[in-house]
Amino acid sequence: MQLLYQFSVCFIAGIGAGLGTGFAGMSAAAVITPMLVTFLHTDPYQAVGIALASDVLASAVSAYTYGKNKNLDIRNGLVMMAAVLAFTLVGSWVSSLVPAGAMGNFSVFMTLLLGVKFLVKPVMTTKEAMEGISLQKRFVQSALCGTGIGFICGFIGAGGGMMMLLILTSVLGYELKTAVGTSVFIMSFTALTGSVSHFMIGGMGDWLTLAFCILSTLLWARIAARFANRSTPAVLNRATGAVLVVLGVVILGVNFLS
């Protein structure tokens, strides 16, 4: 019974994390961490490591699916990723000098607000309009935005995937599918870096929990990414918005229980 309960918690957490990743480039940590801490009483630091490890393959397979459908901007994604990784370290160092804030709540409320945004004001930018911006301007924008995203994520410890999606669609003018594809591409590397550092510092924790979460998240991310790439922009906006709103409400509920 204990094994079945453990599997059920991980499978349900993987559903939310996988759908969030495949549809919106959302970090699995936002869903898996509170689920493991609340229902399996996993050490919070190890729970984050498991969530980030689950994010690696889920983001990678989502990025592959988006890339195969030509919905991935690798060149500017690499520029943004370099800036995000570098300034996450800077933000983390600065945050150690000031009193800790409510980093988890920021991520949850951002998920909710972004979900409402996609439902009320969908992203209908076309690839033609997106490609009208010069490569030089896009390069500079990617570096600057990556710097801001990295610093904020390092400072508060959450919200990376959501912030990237918001910046890519609202500031850089990306078409939604390309924004999600580029976001999961970046997240696969940032999650790998984060998970390795967590495992080196805090250990891997329970390997069955790790395996269950990775497989469930991978399965549902693959399903979501395939659906997203076959959908029209209108349907994808509604689906992404609905998934984010539901996840935001569920995570708030789980945080309330913990």
CSV table of C-alpha atoms in Angstrom, one decimal:
chain,number,residue,atom,x,y,z
A,1,MET,CA,0.0,0.0,0.0
A,2,GLN,CA,2.8,2.4,0.8
A,3,LEU,CA,4.4,1.8,-2.6
A,4,LEU,CA,1.1,2.4,-4.3
A,5,TYR,CA,0.6,5.6,-2.4
A,6,GLN,CA,4.1,6.8,-3.2
A,7,PHE,CA,3.5,6.0,-6.9
A,8,SER,CA,0.2,7.8,-6.9
A,9,VAL,CA,1.6,11.0,-5.4
A,10,CYS,CA,4.5,11.0,-7.9
A,11,PHE,CA,2.2,10.2,-10.9
A,12,ILE,CA,-0.2,13.0,-10.0
A,13,ALA,CA,2.6,15.4,-9.5
A,14,GLY,CA,4.1,14.3,-12.8
A,15,ILE,CA,0.8,15.0,-14.6
A,16,GLY,CA,0.8,18.6,-13.4
A,17,ALA,CA,4.5,19.1,-14.0
A,18,GLY,CA,4.5,17.5,-17.4
A,19,LEU,CA,1.5,19.4,-18.7
A,20,GLY,CA,2.9,22.7,-17.3
A,21,THR,CA,6.3,21.9,-19.0
A,22,GLY,CA,4.8,20.8,-22.4
A,23,PHE,CA,2.3,23.6,-22.7
A,24,ALA,CA,4.0,26.5,-21.1
A,25,GLY,CA,7.7,25.7,-20.4
A,26,MET,CA,6.9,25.8,-16.7
A,27,SER,CA,9.4,24.4,-14.2
A,28,ALA,CA,8.5,21.0,-12.7
A,29,ALA,CA,9.7,22.3,-9.3
A,30,ALA,CA,6.6,24.5,-8.9
A,31,VAL,CA,4.4,21.4,-8.9
A,32,ILE,CA,6.5,18.5,-7.7
A,33,THR,CA,8.2,20.1,-4.8
A,34,PRO,CA,5.1,21.0,-2.7
A,35,MET,CA,3.5,17.6,-3.6
A,36,LEU,CA,6.5,15.6,-2.3
A,37,VAL,CA,7.0,17.8,0.8
A,38,THR,CA,3.3,17.7,1.7
A,39,PHE,CA,2.3,14.1,1.0
A,40,LEU,CA,5.5,12.1,1.1
A,41,HIS,CA,7.3,14.3,3.7
A,42,THR,CA,10.4,14.5,1.5
A,43,ASP,CA,13.2,16.8,2.7
A,44,PRO,CA,12.5,20.2,0.9
A,45,TYR,CA,16.0,20.5,-0.5
A,46,GLN,CA,15.9,16.9,-1.9
A,47,ALA,CA,12.4,17.5,-3.2
A,48,VAL,CA,13.7,20.4,-5.3
A,49,GLY,CA,16.5,18.2,-6.6
A,50,ILE,CA,14.0,15.5,-7.6
A,51,ALA,CA,11.8,18.1,-9.3
A,52,LEU,CA,14.7,19.6,-11.2
A,53,ALA,CA,15.9,16.1,-12.3
A,54,SER,CA,12.3,15.4,-13.5
A,55,ASP,CA,12.5,18.7,-15.4
A,56,VAL,CA,15.6,17.8,-17.4
A,57,LEU,CA,14.2,15.0,-19.6
A,58,ALA,CA,10.7,16.5,-19.7
A,59,SER,CA,12.1,19.8,-21.0
A,60,ALA,CA,14.5,18.1,-23.3
A,61,VAL,CA,11.8,15.9,-25.0
A,62,SER,CA,9.5,18.9,-25.2
A,63,ALA,CA,12.3,21.0,-26.8
A,64,TYR,CA,12.9,18.2,-29.3
A,65,THR,CA,9.2,18.1,-30.2
A,66,TYR,CA,9.0,21.9,-30.6
A,67,GLY,CA,12.3,21.9,-32.6
A,68,LYS,CA,11.1,19.1,-34.9
A,69,ASN,CA,8.1,21.3,-35.7
A,70,LYS,CA,10.3,24.4,-36.3
A,71,ASN,CA,9.1,26.1,-33.2
A,72,LEU,CA,12.4,26.7,-31.5
A,73,ASP,CA,14.8,29.6,-31.7
A,74,ILE,CA,18.1,28.0,-30.7
A,75,ARG,CA,20.5,30.9,-31.5
A,76,ASN,CA,18.8,33.4,-29.3
A,77,GLY,CA,17.9,30.7,-26.8
A,78,LEU,CA,21.6,30.1,-26.2
A,79,VAL,CA,22.2,33.8,-25.7
A,80,MET,CA,19.4,34.0,-23.1
A,81,MET,CA,20.5,30.8,-21.4
A,82,ALA,CA,24.0,32.1,-20.9
A,83,ALA,CA,22.7,35.3,-19.4
A,84,VAL,CA,20.2,33.4,-17.2
A,85,LEU,CA,22.7,31.0,-15.8
A,86,ALA,CA,25.3,33.7,-15.1
A,87,PHE,CA,22.9,36.1,-13.4
A,88,THR,CA,21.1,33.4,-11.4
A,89,LEU,CA,24.4,33.1,-9.5
A,90,VAL,CA,24.6,36.8,-9.0
A,91,GLY,CA,20.9,37.0,-7.8
A,92,SER,CA,21.5,34.0,-5.5
A,93,TRP,CA,24.5,35.8,-4.0
A,94,VAL,CA,22.6,39.1,-3.5
A,95,SER,CA,19.7,37.2,-1.9
A,96,SER,CA,22.0,35.8,0.7
A,97,LEU,CA,22.7,39.3,1.9
A,98,VAL,CA,19.1,40.3,2.6
A,99,PRO,CA,16.2,38.8,4.6
A,100,ALA,CA,14.5,35.8,2.9
A,101,GLY,CA,11.2,36.5,1.1
A,102,ALA,CA,8.2,34.4,0.2
A,103,MET,CA,9.7,32.9,-3.0
A,104,GLY,CA,7.2,30.1,-3.4
A,105,ASN,CA,4.2,32.4,-3.4
A,106,PHE,CA,5.7,34.5,-6.2
A,107,SER,CA,5.9,31.5,-8.5
A,108,VAL,CA,2.4,30.4,-7.7
A,109,PHE,CA,0.8,33.8,-8.2
A,110,MET,CA,2.7,34.3,-11.4
A,111,THR,CA,1.4,31.0,-12.7
A,112,LEU,CA,-2.1,32.0,-11.9
A,113,LEU,CA,-1.8,35.5,-13.4
A,114,LEU,CA,-0.1,34.2,-16.6
A,115,GLY,CA,-2.8,31.6,-17.0
A,116,VAL,CA,-5.5,34.3,-16.8
A,117,LYS,CA,-3.5,36.5,-19.2
A,118,PHE,CA,-3.5,33.7,-21.9
A,119,LEU,CA,-7.2,33.2,-21.5
A,120,VAL,CA,-8.1,37.0,-21.5
A,121,LYS,CA,-5.5,38.3,-23.9
A,122,PRO,CA,-4.1,35.4,-26.0
A,123,VAL,CA,-0.8,35.7,-27.9
A,124,MET,CA,-1.6,35.7,-31.6
A,125,THR,CA,1.7,36.9,-32.9
A,126,THR,CA,2.6,35.2,-36.2
A,127,LYS,CA,6.0,33.8,-37.1
A,128,GLU,CA,6.2,36.3,-40.0
A,129,ALA,CA,5.8,39.3,-37.6
A,130,MET,CA,8.3,37.7,-35.1
A,131,GLU,CA,10.9,37.2,-37.8
A,132,GLY,CA,10.6,40.9,-38.9
A,133,ILE,CA,12.8,41.9,-36.0
A,134,SER,CA,16.5,42.2,-36.9
A,135,LEU,CA,18.9,39.5,-35.6
A,136,GLN,CA,21.1,42.1,-33.9
A,137,LYS,CA,18.2,43.6,-32.0
A,138,ARG,CA,16.9,40.1,-31.0
A,139,PHE,CA,20.4,39.2,-29.8
A,140,VAL,CA,20.6,42.3,-27.6
A,141,GLN,CA,17.1,41.8,-26.3
A,142,SER,CA,17.8,38.1,-25.4
A,143,ALA,CA,20.9,39.0,-23.5
A,144,LEU,CA,19.3,41.8,-21.5
A,145,CYS,CA,16.1,39.9,-20.8
A,146,GLY,CA,18.1,36.8,-19.8
A,147,THR,CA,20.1,38.9,-17.4
A,148,GLY,CA,16.9,40.2,-15.7
A,149,ILE,CA,15.3,36.7,-15.6
A,150,GLY,CA,18.4,35.1,-14.1
A,151,PHE,CA,18.9,37.7,-11.4
A,152,ILE,CA,15.2,37.6,-10.3
A,153,CYS,CA,15.2,33.8,-10.3
A,154,GLY,CA,18.4,33.6,-8.3
A,155,PHE,CA,17.2,36.3,-5.9
A,156,ILE,CA,13.8,34.7,-5.1
A,157,GLY,CA,14.6,31.1,-6.1
A,158,ALA,CA,11.5,30.5,-8.3
A,159,GLY,CA,9.6,31.4,-11.4
A,160,GLY,CA,12.2,30.9,-14.2
A,161,GLY,CA,10.0,29.1,-16.7
A,162,MET,CA,7.1,31.5,-16.2
A,163,MET,CA,9.2,34.5,-16.4
A,164,MET,CA,10.8,33.3,-19.7
A,165,LEU,CA,7.5,32.7,-21.2
A,166,LEU,CA,6.2,36.1,-20.2
A,167,ILE,CA,9.3,37.9,-21.5
A,168,LEU,CA,9.4,35.9,-24.7
A,169,THR,CA,5.8,36.6,-25.6
A,170,SER,CA,5.2,40.1,-24.2
A,171,VAL,CA,8.6,41.8,-24.5
A,172,LEU,CA,10.4,40.0,-27.3
A,173,GLY,CA,7.3,39.4,-29.4
A,174,TYR,CA,7.6,35.7,-29.9
A,175,GLU,CA,4.8,33.6,-31.4
A,176,LEU,CA,3.5,31.3,-28.6
A,177,LYS,CA,4.8,27.9,-29.8
A,178,THR,CA,8.2,29.3,-30.5
A,179,ALA,CA,8.2,31.0,-27.1
A,180,VAL,CA,7.4,27.7,-25.3
A,181,GLY,CA,9.9,25.7,-27.4
A,182,THR,CA,12.7,28.2,-26.7
A,183,SER,CA,11.7,28.3,-23.0
A,184,VAL,CA,11.9,24.5,-22.5
A,185,PHE,CA,15.1,24.4,-24.4
A,186,ILE,CA,16.7,26.8,-21.9
A,187,MET,CA,15.0,25.1,-19.0
A,188,SER,CA,16.5,21.7,-19.9
A,189,PHE,CA,20.0,23.1,-19.3
A,190,THR,CA,19.1,25.2,-16.2
A,191,ALA,CA,17.3,22.2,-14.6
A,192,LEU,CA,20.3,19.9,-15.3
A,193,THR,CA,22.7,22.4,-13.6
A,194,GLY,CA,20.3,22.8,-10.7
A,195,SER,CA,19.6,19.1,-10.1
A,196,VAL,CA,23.3,18.2,-10.2
A,197,SER,CA,24.2,20.8,-7.6
A,198,HIS,CA,21.3,19.8,-5.4
A,199,PHE,CA,22.2,16.1,-5.6
A,200,MET,CA,25.9,16.9,-4.8
A,201,ILE,CA,25.0,19.0,-1.8
A,202,GLY,CA,21.9,17.3,-0.4
A,203,GLY,CA,22.0,13.7,-1.9
A,204,MET,CA,19.5,12.1,-4.2
A,205,GLY,CA,16.9,11.1,-1.7
A,206,ASP,CA,14.6,8.1,-2.3
A,207,TRP,CA,15.4,6.7,-5.7
A,208,LEU,CA,11.9,5.3,-6.3
A,209,THR,CA,10.4,8.7,-5.8
A,210,LEU,CA,12.9,10.1,-8.2
A,211,ALA,CA,12.2,7.4,-10.8
A,212,PHE,CA,8.4,7.7,-10.5
A,213,CYS,CA,8.5,11.5,-10.8
A,214,ILE,CA,10.9,11.5,-13.8
A,215,LEU,CA,8.9,8.9,-15.8
A,216,SER,CA,5.5,10.5,-15.1
A,217,THR,CA,6.7,14.1,-15.9
A,218,LEU,CA,8.4,12.8,-19.1
A,219,LEU,CA,5.2,11.0,-20.2
A,220,TRP,CA,2.9,14.0,-19.7
A,221,ALA,CA,5.3,16.5,-21.1
A,222,ARG,CA,5.6,14.5,-24.3
A,223,ILE,CA,1.8,14.3,-24.6
A,224,ALA,CA,1.4,18.0,-23.9
A,225,ALA,CA,4.1,19.1,-26.4
A,226,ARG,CA,2.7,16.9,-29.2
A,227,PHE,CA,-0.8,18.3,-28.6
A,228,ALA,CA,0.5,21.9,-28.4
A,229,ASN,CA,2.4,21.6,-31.7
A,230,ARG,CA,-0.7,20.3,-33.5
A,231,SER,CA,-3.0,23.0,-32.1
A,232,THR,CA,-4.1,26.3,-33.6
A,233,PRO,CA,-2.9,29.4,-31.8
A,234,ALA,CA,-6.4,30.1,-30.3
A,235,VAL,CA,-6.7,26.5,-29.0
A,236,LEU,CA,-3.1,26.6,-27.6
A,237,ASN,CA,-3.7,29.9,-25.8
A,238,ARG,CA,-6.9,28.5,-24.2
A,239,ALA,CA,-5.2,25.2,-23.2
A,240,THR,CA,-2.1,26.9,-21.8
A,241,GLY,CA,-4.2,29.4,-19.9
A,242,ALA,CA,-6.4,26.7,-18.4
A,243,VAL,CA,-3.5,24.5,-17.4
A,244,LEU,CA,-1.7,27.3,-15.7
A,245,VAL,CA,-4.8,28.5,-13.8
A,246,VAL,CA,-5.6,25.0,-12.6
A,247,LEU,CA,-2.0,24.3,-11.6
A,248,GLY,CA,-1.9,27.7,-9.7
A,249,VAL,CA,-5.0,26.9,-7.8
A,250,VAL,CA,-3.9,23.3,-7.0
A,251,ILE,CA,-0.4,24.4,-5.8
A,252,LEU,CA,-2.0,27.1,-3.6
A,253,GLY,CA,-4.2,24.3,-2.1
A,254,VAL,CA,-1.2,22.0,-1.5
A,255,ASN,CA,0.8,24.9,0.1
A,256,PHE,CA,-2.2,25.6,2.3
A,257,LEU,CA,-2.2,21.9,3.5
A,258,SER,CA,1.5,21.9,4.2
